Structures are given as structure tokens and as C-alpha cells.
Amino acid sequence: MNPKPQENITVPVELLTALRTAERVTILTGAGISAESGVPTFREAQTGLWARYDPQELATPQAFRRNPKLVWEWYAWRRELVAGVQPNAGHKALARLEQLIPNLTLITQNIDGLHQAAGSTNPIELHGNITRTKCFEDGRIISSWPETGNIPPRCPHCGSLLRPDVVWFTETLPPVALSQAIQASEQCDLFFSIGTSALVQPAASLAHKAQHNDAILVEINLEPTPLTRYVDFALHGPAGTILPTLLDYL
Ligand code: BV8
């Protein structure tokens, strides 16, 4: 017997029918799904030490070239923060949904690895992963390097600076991940946009690609976004509450 659904969340019966009958479901998540794990979203003010920096300024190759130490330390701080948090009920509900719906693709803009930690088997990481490090020159993934006290550390192969394996603004997305995400968006009949402000491209274009191919669009977000006017169902509230409720009803 499923636990009683949360009282104050209503899930439209048409959405449940769509979910039960969907051939292929594609889900895009953003920082909002990790907020309830304690990971600050992009738009809320950076806390403490980083309050005076705009993430869009720091998450760029220009910033790294200008001040590699600052950018490396910003990511080291975020890596520490992510290492200390757990997936929340929203992440876990998506991992459960994957078991109920065989043809489900999860795409994330997040770099925190919390979907994998919650049990999602193969999320498409559009913007990389903060736990991976690569050589700034040739992009080779480097899993260990001699501790020389240098910040950033140097590549053991070529001596260049090391950097996080994430996609910065003005950098192109990993081609395979992007083409898989586009294909999953164009071929689904139900598309969820969860915990994202739908502002950053090209991730924000995926929902429109789905709709262009007659998919039903669902937004689950704390507040309305530029996508809201296009969606068939807008469930505004915390993903950590709405997603388990959706599963309970299912
Ligand atoms: C590229 C990794 C080719 C690094 C990130 C077309 C038009 C205009 C601009 C562009 C364009 N194409 C490209 C651009 C430029 C740029 C861009 O999109 N700029 C934006 C600002 C307009 N895009 C790029 O540069 C991309 N590269 O396209 O290359 C190119 C190059 C140059 C010029 C043209 C083309 C690369 C983008 C990837 C950048 N890397 N992350 C890192 O993390 O440090 S982006 C980063 O920010 C995240 O990954 C994420 O994608 C984005 C933040 O967005 P969200 O995840 O949505 O988070 P946000 O905080 O905004 O919103 C959270 C939402 O959750 C809120 O709505 C909130 O209400 C909600 N919420 C909060 N709590 C909860 C909740 N919801 C539910 N439950 C809760 N509990």
C-alpha cells in the first residue's frame, strides 16, 4: 500500500494518464532539484566567501585564464559542498520513476552527480561533472596528480593547468551528450522540465524541441519561468514534495 499522497499537492488526472500511457518520457533537471539537498542554485546569492562574485562571471574560460586560482578555489569550495550533501526525495523519486517507465531519459544541467547517487542509472550530464578534473590544454581527464601546492594543480602529462570537467559559458556542450539529449527530446511524448529557470541555452531549447514534436510538456518548479506559458501542466512547488506525490498517485 503506497503511503498517503501529500495533502496539498493536486496532480491533474490527465497528467497521470499521460504518464501511464507515455511511450517515451524525457526529463530535464536543473539546480532546483538539488536545492533541497542544500546545494545553492545558480540564481540565489552565492553564500559567504563567494557572495561578491556572479557565477556567470566565474564559470567562464576567460575568468579561469584571468584568475585560475580564484576559479579553481570556487570549484573546490563547491566540490566540498556537494561531497557533504545527499540526494533528496526529488532525486530518489526520479530514480524510482526510471524503474517504472522503461523508456525514460534523464538529462541534467547539474554538475553535482546527485542523480547517480540517488540511483538514476545513466543521466545525460549536459554541463559535465564537478567531481571530474581535466587538463585545460587537451581536455584529457586527470584522476590524480602530484600534490605540489600549486593552485590550480598542473597536468602530470603536459604541465598545463588543471580545471574542473564542467562546461563553462561560451564553451560548447559535449557533442555526444547534446545530440543524445536532443534526440531524447525530439522523440518523447512526455517531457518534464524540473527545477530549472529555463534560461541557459542550449538546454532551455530542449522543451521546445519536444513540444515541436507533439510531446506533452510538464513544468515542476518553485516559481513560473519563461517556459511556463508553453507547458500543458505547470506544478509550482518544491520538487522534493511534488515528485514523490506524483509517484504515489502513479
Ligand atoms: C554554448 C556548469 C555555444 C558550470 C553551466 C542563445 C541565446 C542566448 C545566449 C546563448 C545562446 N546560446 C549560448 C548562449 C550563451 C550561454 C547562455 O545560455 N547564456 C544565458 C545566460 C542566456 N550559453 C552557453 O554559453 C553554453 N554554451 O551554447 O556554446 C555558444 C558559445 C557562445 C555563444 C553562443 C553559443 C554553455 C552553457 C553552460 C554553462 N554552464 N553550468 C557550473 O555549474 O559552474 S550553466 C549553469 O547555469 C547550470 O548548469 C544551469 O544550466 C544554469 C543554471 O540554471 P538552472 O539549473 O535553471 O538553475 P537556476 O538557479 O537558474 O534556477 C533554478 C530554478 O529552480 C529556479 O527557477 C527556482 O525557482 C527553482 N527551484 C529552486 N528550488 C526548487 C526549485 N524548483 C523545484 N524545487 C525546489 N526545491
Coordinates of C-alpha atoms and ligand atoms in Angstrom, one line a residue:
M1 CA 0.0 0.0 0.0
N2 CA 1.6 3.3 -1.0
P3 CA 1.9 6.0 1.7
K4 CA -0.9 8.6 1.5
P5 CA -0.1 11.3 -1.1
Q6 CA 0.8 14.7 0.3
E7 CA -2.4 16.6 1.1
N8 CA -1.8 20.0 -0.5
I9 CA -0.4 18.8 -3.9
T10 CA -3.0 18.0 -6.6
V11 CA -1.9 16.1 -9.6
P12 CA -4.2 16.5 -12.6
V13 CA -5.7 13.2 -13.6
E14 CA -4.9 13.9 -17.2
L15 CA -1.2 14.2 -16.3
L16 CA -1.3 10.8 -14.6
T17 CA -3.0 9.3 -17.6
A18 CA -0.3 10.8 -19.9
L19 CA 2.4 9.4 -17.6
R20 CA 0.8 5.9 -17.5
T21 CA 0.4 5.8 -21.3
A22 CA 3.6 7.5 -22.4
E23 CA 5.8 5.6 -24.8
R24 CA 8.8 7.6 -24.0
V25 CA 9.4 10.1 -21.2
T26 CA 12.3 12.7 -21.2
I27 CA 13.2 14.7 -18.1
L28 CA 15.4 17.8 -17.9
T29 CA 16.6 18.9 -14.4
G30 CA 18.3 22.0 -13.2
A31 CA 19.8 23.3 -10.0
G32 CA 16.3 23.5 -8.4
I33 CA 16.2 19.7 -7.9
S34 CA 19.3 19.8 -5.8
A35 CA 18.2 22.9 -3.7
E36 CA 16.5 20.7 -1.1
S37 CA 19.8 18.8 -0.7
G38 CA 21.4 22.1 0.4
V39 CA 23.2 22.9 -2.9
P40 CA 22.6 26.6 -3.7
T41 CA 21.0 27.2 -7.0
F42 CA 22.7 29.4 -9.6
R43 CA 20.4 32.3 -9.1
E44 CA 20.2 32.6 -5.4
A45 CA 23.0 34.7 -3.9
Q46 CA 26.3 32.9 -3.5
T47 CA 26.9 32.4 0.2
G48 CA 29.7 33.8 2.3
L49 CA 33.1 34.0 0.6
W50 CA 31.6 34.0 -2.9
A51 CA 28.8 36.5 -2.2
R52 CA 30.6 39.2 -4.2
Y53 CA 31.0 37.0 -7.4
D54 CA 28.5 36.4 -10.1
P55 CA 28.5 32.7 -11.1
Q56 CA 28.1 33.7 -14.7
E57 CA 31.3 35.7 -14.4
L58 CA 33.3 32.9 -12.7
A59 CA 32.1 29.9 -14.8
T60 CA 33.9 31.1 -18.0
P61 CA 37.3 30.2 -19.6
Q62 CA 38.1 33.9 -19.6
A63 CA 37.7 34.1 -15.8
F64 CA 39.9 31.0 -15.5
R65 CA 42.6 32.5 -17.7
R66 CA 42.5 35.8 -15.8
N67 CA 42.5 34.2 -12.3
P68 CA 42.9 30.4 -12.4
K69 CA 43.5 30.3 -8.6
L70 CA 40.2 32.0 -7.8
V71 CA 38.2 29.9 -10.2
W72 CA 39.9 26.6 -9.1
E73 CA 39.1 27.5 -5.4
W74 CA 35.5 28.4 -6.2
Y75 CA 35.1 24.9 -7.7
A76 CA 37.0 23.3 -4.8
W77 CA 34.5 25.0 -2.4
R78 CA 31.5 23.7 -4.5
R79 CA 33.1 20.2 -4.7
E80 CA 33.4 20.2 -0.9
L81 CA 29.8 21.3 -0.5
V82 CA 28.5 18.7 -2.9
A83 CA 30.6 15.9 -1.3
G84 CA 28.8 16.7 2.0
V85 CA 25.2 16.5 0.8
Q86 CA 22.7 13.7 0.0
P87 CA 20.2 13.2 -2.8
N88 CA 16.8 14.4 -1.7
A89 CA 13.3 12.9 -2.2
G90 CA 13.1 14.5 -5.6
H91 CA 16.2 12.8 -6.9
K92 CA 15.0 9.5 -5.4
A93 CA 11.6 9.8 -7.0
L94 CA 13.2 10.2 -10.4
A95 CA 15.3 7.1 -9.8
R96 CA 12.1 5.2 -8.9
L97 CA 10.3 6.6 -11.9
E98 CA 13.1 5.1 -14.1
Q99 CA 12.2 1.7 -12.8
L100 CA 8.5 2.1 -13.6
I101 CA 9.0 3.6 -17.0
P102 CA 11.4 1.6 -19.2
N103 CA 11.7 4.2 -21.9
L104 CA 12.8 7.2 -19.7
T105 CA 15.8 9.5 -20.4
L106 CA 17.1 11.8 -17.7
I107 CA 19.0 14.9 -18.8
T108 CA 20.6 17.1 -16.2
Q109 CA 22.2 20.6 -16.3
N110 CA 23.6 19.9 -12.8
I111 CA 27.2 19.0 -12.2
D112 CA 26.7 17.6 -8.7
G113 CA 26.3 13.9 -9.5
L114 CA 23.3 13.6 -7.1
H115 CA 21.1 11.8 -9.7
Q116 CA 23.6 9.0 -9.9
A117 CA 23.9 9.0 -6.1
A118 CA 20.1 8.6 -5.9
G119 CA 20.2 5.6 -8.2
S120 CA 19.4 7.0 -11.7
T121 CA 21.4 4.8 -13.9
N122 CA 22.6 6.9 -16.8
P123 CA 21.8 10.6 -16.7
I124 CA 23.0 12.7 -19.6
E125 CA 25.2 15.4 -18.0
L126 CA 24.9 18.3 -20.4
H127 CA 27.3 20.5 -18.4
G128 CA 29.8 18.0 -17.1
N129 CA 30.5 16.9 -13.5
I130 CA 32.3 18.8 -10.8
T131 CA 34.0 15.6 -9.4
R132 CA 35.9 15.2 -12.6
T133 CA 39.1 17.2 -13.5
K134 CA 40.7 17.7 -16.9
C135 CA 43.7 19.3 -18.5
F136 CA 43.0 22.8 -19.6
E137 CA 45.0 22.3 -22.8
D138 CA 43.9 19.0 -24.2
G139 CA 40.8 18.1 -22.2
R140 CA 42.2 14.8 -21.1
I141 CA 40.5 13.6 -17.8
I142 CA 43.1 13.5 -15.0
S143 CA 42.1 11.5 -12.0
S144 CA 45.3 12.1 -9.9
W145 CA 48.2 14.5 -9.8
P146 CA 51.2 15.1 -7.6
E147 CA 50.4 17.5 -4.8
T148 CA 52.9 20.3 -5.3
G149 CA 50.9 23.0 -3.5
N150 CA 50.2 24.7 -6.9
I151 CA 46.7 26.1 -7.2
P152 CA 45.4 25.1 -9.7
P153 CA 47.5 21.9 -9.9
R154 CA 49.4 21.1 -13.1
C155 CA 48.7 18.3 -15.6
P156 CA 51.1 15.4 -15.0
H157 CA 51.4 14.9 -18.7
C158 CA 52.0 18.3 -20.2
G159 CA 52.3 20.7 -17.2
S160 CA 49.3 22.8 -18.2
L161 CA 46.7 24.0 -15.7
L162 CA 44.1 21.5 -14.5
R163 CA 40.4 22.6 -14.5
P164 CA 37.0 21.1 -13.5
D165 CA 35.4 18.9 -16.2
V166 CA 32.4 21.2 -16.5
V167 CA 31.0 23.3 -19.4
W168 CA 31.7 27.0 -18.9
F169 CA 29.7 29.8 -20.5
T170 CA 30.8 30.3 -24.1
E171 CA 32.0 26.7 -24.3
T172 CA 30.3 24.2 -26.4
L173 CA 28.5 21.3 -24.8
P174 CA 29.9 17.7 -25.0
P175 CA 28.7 16.8 -28.6
V176 CA 27.6 13.2 -27.8
A177 CA 25.6 14.3 -24.6
L178 CA 24.0 17.1 -26.6
S179 CA 23.0 15.0 -29.5
Q180 CA 21.6 12.3 -27.2
A181 CA 19.6 15.0 -25.3
I182 CA 18.2 16.5 -28.5
Q183 CA 17.2 13.0 -29.8
A184 CA 15.5 12.1 -26.5
S185 CA 13.7 15.5 -26.5
E186 CA 12.5 15.1 -30.1
Q187 CA 11.4 11.5 -29.7
C188 CA 9.5 11.7 -26.5
D189 CA 5.7 12.0 -26.0
L190 CA 6.0 13.5 -22.5
F191 CA 8.7 16.0 -21.4
F192 CA 9.3 17.2 -17.9
S193 CA 11.3 20.4 -17.1
I194 CA 12.1 20.2 -13.4
G195 CA 13.9 22.8 -11.1
T196 CA 15.3 25.0 -13.9
S197 CA 14.8 28.6 -14.7
A198 CA 14.8 27.6 -18.4
L199 CA 17.3 30.5 -19.3
V200 CA 20.5 28.8 -20.2
Q201 CA 21.0 27.6 -23.8
P202 CA 21.0 25.2 -25.5
A203 CA 19.5 23.2 -22.6
A204 CA 16.5 25.6 -22.5
S205 CA 15.7 24.8 -26.1
L206 CA 15.0 21.0 -25.4
A207 CA 11.5 21.6 -24.1
H208 CA 10.6 23.4 -27.3
K209 CA 12.0 20.7 -29.4
A210 CA 9.8 18.2 -27.5
Q211 CA 6.7 20.3 -28.0
H212 CA 7.6 20.8 -31.7
N213 CA 7.3 17.0 -31.9
D214 CA 3.9 17.0 -30.2
A215 CA 5.1 16.0 -26.7
I216 CA 3.1 17.0 -23.7
L217 CA 5.1 19.5 -21.6
V218 CA 5.2 19.5 -17.8
E219 CA 7.0 22.0 -15.6
I220 CA 7.8 21.2 -12.0
N221 CA 9.4 24.3 -10.5
L222 CA 9.2 26.5 -7.4
E223 CA 8.1 29.5 -9.5
P224 CA 7.0 30.3 -13.0
T225 CA 9.7 30.6 -15.7
P226 CA 9.8 31.7 -19.4
L227 CA 8.8 28.2 -20.2
T228 CA 5.6 28.2 -18.1
R229 CA 3.4 29.9 -20.8
Y230 CA 4.2 27.0 -23.2
V231 CA 3.6 24.0 -20.9
D232 CA 0.5 21.8 -20.7
F233 CA 0.9 21.2 -16.9
A234 CA 2.6 23.6 -14.5
L235 CA 3.1 22.2 -11.0
H236 CA 4.7 25.0 -8.9
G237 CA 6.2 24.0 -5.6
P238 CA 9.2 22.1 -4.3
A239 CA 10.3 19.1 -6.5
G240 CA 11.1 17.2 -3.3
T241 CA 7.4 17.2 -2.5
I242 CA 5.7 17.1 -5.9
L243 CA 7.7 14.3 -7.4
P244 CA 7.1 11.7 -4.6
T245 CA 3.4 12.7 -4.7
L246 CA 3.3 12.1 -8.4
L247 CA 4.9 8.7 -7.8
D248 CA 2.4 7.9 -5.0
Y249 CA -0.6 8.8 -7.3
L250 CA 1.0 6.7 -10.1
Ligands
BV8_1 C1 27.1 27.3 -25.8 C2 28.3 24.4 -15.5 C3 28.0 27.6 -28.0 C4 29.3 25.3 -14.8 C5 26.7 25.8 -16.6 C6 21.5 31.6 -27.2 C7 20.9 32.7 -26.8 C8 21.4 33.5 -25.7 C9 22.6 33.1 -25.1 C10 23.2 31.9 -25.6 C11 22.6 31.2 -26.6 N1 23.4 30.1 -26.8 C12 24.5 30.2 -26.0 C13 24.4 31.3 -25.2 C14 25.3 31.7 -24.2 C15 25.1 30.9 -22.9 C16 23.7 31.2 -22.3 O1 22.8 30.4 -22.4 N2 23.6 32.3 -21.6 C17 22.4 32.6 -20.9 C18 22.7 33.1 -19.6 C19 21.5 33.4 -21.8 N3 25.2 29.5 -23.1 C20 26.5 29.0 -23.2 O2 27.4 29.7 -23.2 C21 26.5 27.5 -23.4 N4 27.5 27.2 -24.5 O3 26.0 27.4 -26.1 O4 28.2 27.2 -26.6 C22 28.0 29.1 -27.9 C23 29.0 29.8 -27.4 C24 29.0 31.2 -27.3 C25 27.9 31.9 -27.8 C26 26.8 31.2 -28.4 C27 26.8 29.8 -28.4 C28 27.1 26.8 -22.2 C29 26.1 26.9 -21.1 C30 26.6 26.0 -19.9 C31 27.2 26.9 -18.8 N5 27.5 26.0 -17.6 N6 27.0 25.0 -15.6 C32 29.0 25.5 -13.4 O5 27.9 25.0 -12.9 O6 29.8 26.1 -12.7 S1 25.2 26.6 -16.6 C33 24.5 26.6 -15.1 O7 23.6 27.6 -15.0 C34 23.7 25.3 -14.7 O8 24.3 24.2 -15.2 C35 22.4 25.6 -15.3 O9 22.4 25.2 -16.7 C36 22.4 27.1 -15.3 C37 21.5 27.5 -14.1 O10 20.3 27.2 -14.5 P1 19.3 26.3 -13.5 O11 19.9 25.0 -13.4 O12 18.0 26.5 -14.1 O13 19.4 27.0 -12.1 P2 18.8 28.4 -11.7 O14 19.4 28.7 -10.4 O15 18.8 29.3 -12.8 O16 17.2 28.0 -11.5 C38 16.8 27.1 -10.5 C39 15.3 27.0 -10.6 O17 14.9 26.1 -9.7 C40 14.6 28.3 -10.3 O18 13.6 28.6 -11.3 C41 14.0 28.1 -8.9 O19 12.7 28.7 -8.8 C42 13.8 26.6 -9.0 N7 13.8 25.9 -7.6 C43 14.6 26.3 -6.5 N8 14.3 25.4 -5.6 C44 13.5 24.5 -6.0 C45 13.2 24.8 -7.4 N9 12.3 24.1 -8.1 C46 11.8 23.0 -7.5 N10 12.0 22.6 -6.3 C47 12.8 23.3 -5.5 N11 13.1 22.9 -4.2

